[in-house]
Coordinates of C-alpha atoms in Angstrom, one line a residue:
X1 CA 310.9 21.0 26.9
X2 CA 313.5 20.0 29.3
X3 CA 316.1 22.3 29.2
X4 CA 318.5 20.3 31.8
X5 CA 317.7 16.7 29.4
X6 CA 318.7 19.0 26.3
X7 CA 321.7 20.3 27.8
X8 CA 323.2 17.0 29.5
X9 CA 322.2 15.3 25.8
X10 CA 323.5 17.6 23.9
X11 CA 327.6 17.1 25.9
X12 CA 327.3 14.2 25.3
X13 CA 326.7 13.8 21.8
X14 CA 330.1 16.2 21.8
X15 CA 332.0 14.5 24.6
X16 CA 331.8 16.9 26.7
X17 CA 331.4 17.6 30.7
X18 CA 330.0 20.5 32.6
X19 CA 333.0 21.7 33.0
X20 CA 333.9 22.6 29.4
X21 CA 330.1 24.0 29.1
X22 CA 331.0 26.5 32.5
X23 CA 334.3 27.8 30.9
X24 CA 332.4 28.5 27.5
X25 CA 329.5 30.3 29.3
X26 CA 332.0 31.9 31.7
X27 CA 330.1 31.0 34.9
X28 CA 331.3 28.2 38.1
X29 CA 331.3 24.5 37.1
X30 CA 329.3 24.2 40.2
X31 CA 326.5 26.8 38.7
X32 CA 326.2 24.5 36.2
X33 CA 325.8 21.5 38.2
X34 CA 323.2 22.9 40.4
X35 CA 321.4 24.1 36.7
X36 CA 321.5 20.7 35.7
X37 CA 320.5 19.2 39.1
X38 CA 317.4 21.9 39.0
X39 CA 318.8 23.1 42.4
X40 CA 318.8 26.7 40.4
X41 CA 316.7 27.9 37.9
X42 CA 318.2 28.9 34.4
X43 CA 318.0 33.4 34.0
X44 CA 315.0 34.4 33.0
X45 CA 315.2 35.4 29.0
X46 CA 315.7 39.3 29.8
X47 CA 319.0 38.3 31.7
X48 CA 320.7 36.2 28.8

C-alpha cells in the first residue's frame, strides 16, 4: 500500500491541503510535504 497515494487521496476527497492535515497531527506543514514527497519516511509503528 501507498501510504503517501492514500494520504494525498484521502484530502482530497475532504478538500483538504497539507496544511490542515499538519495542524491536525501537530507537526510542520513542511514535514508533511517532505512525507508526501517521500523525502522522509513516515515513524516507524512504535513512535505513533
Amino acid at each position: 500500500m501507498d501510504v503517501c497515494l492514500v494520504i494525498k487521496r484521502r484530502l482530497d476527497e475532504l478538500g483538504l491541503e497539507q496544511k490542515d492535515l499538519a495542524t491536525a497531527a501537530e507537526v510542520t506543514e513542511s514535514y508533511i510535504s517532505q512525507l508526501l514527497a517521500r523525502k522522509k519516511l513516515p515513524p516507524g509503528p512504535d513512535r505513533t
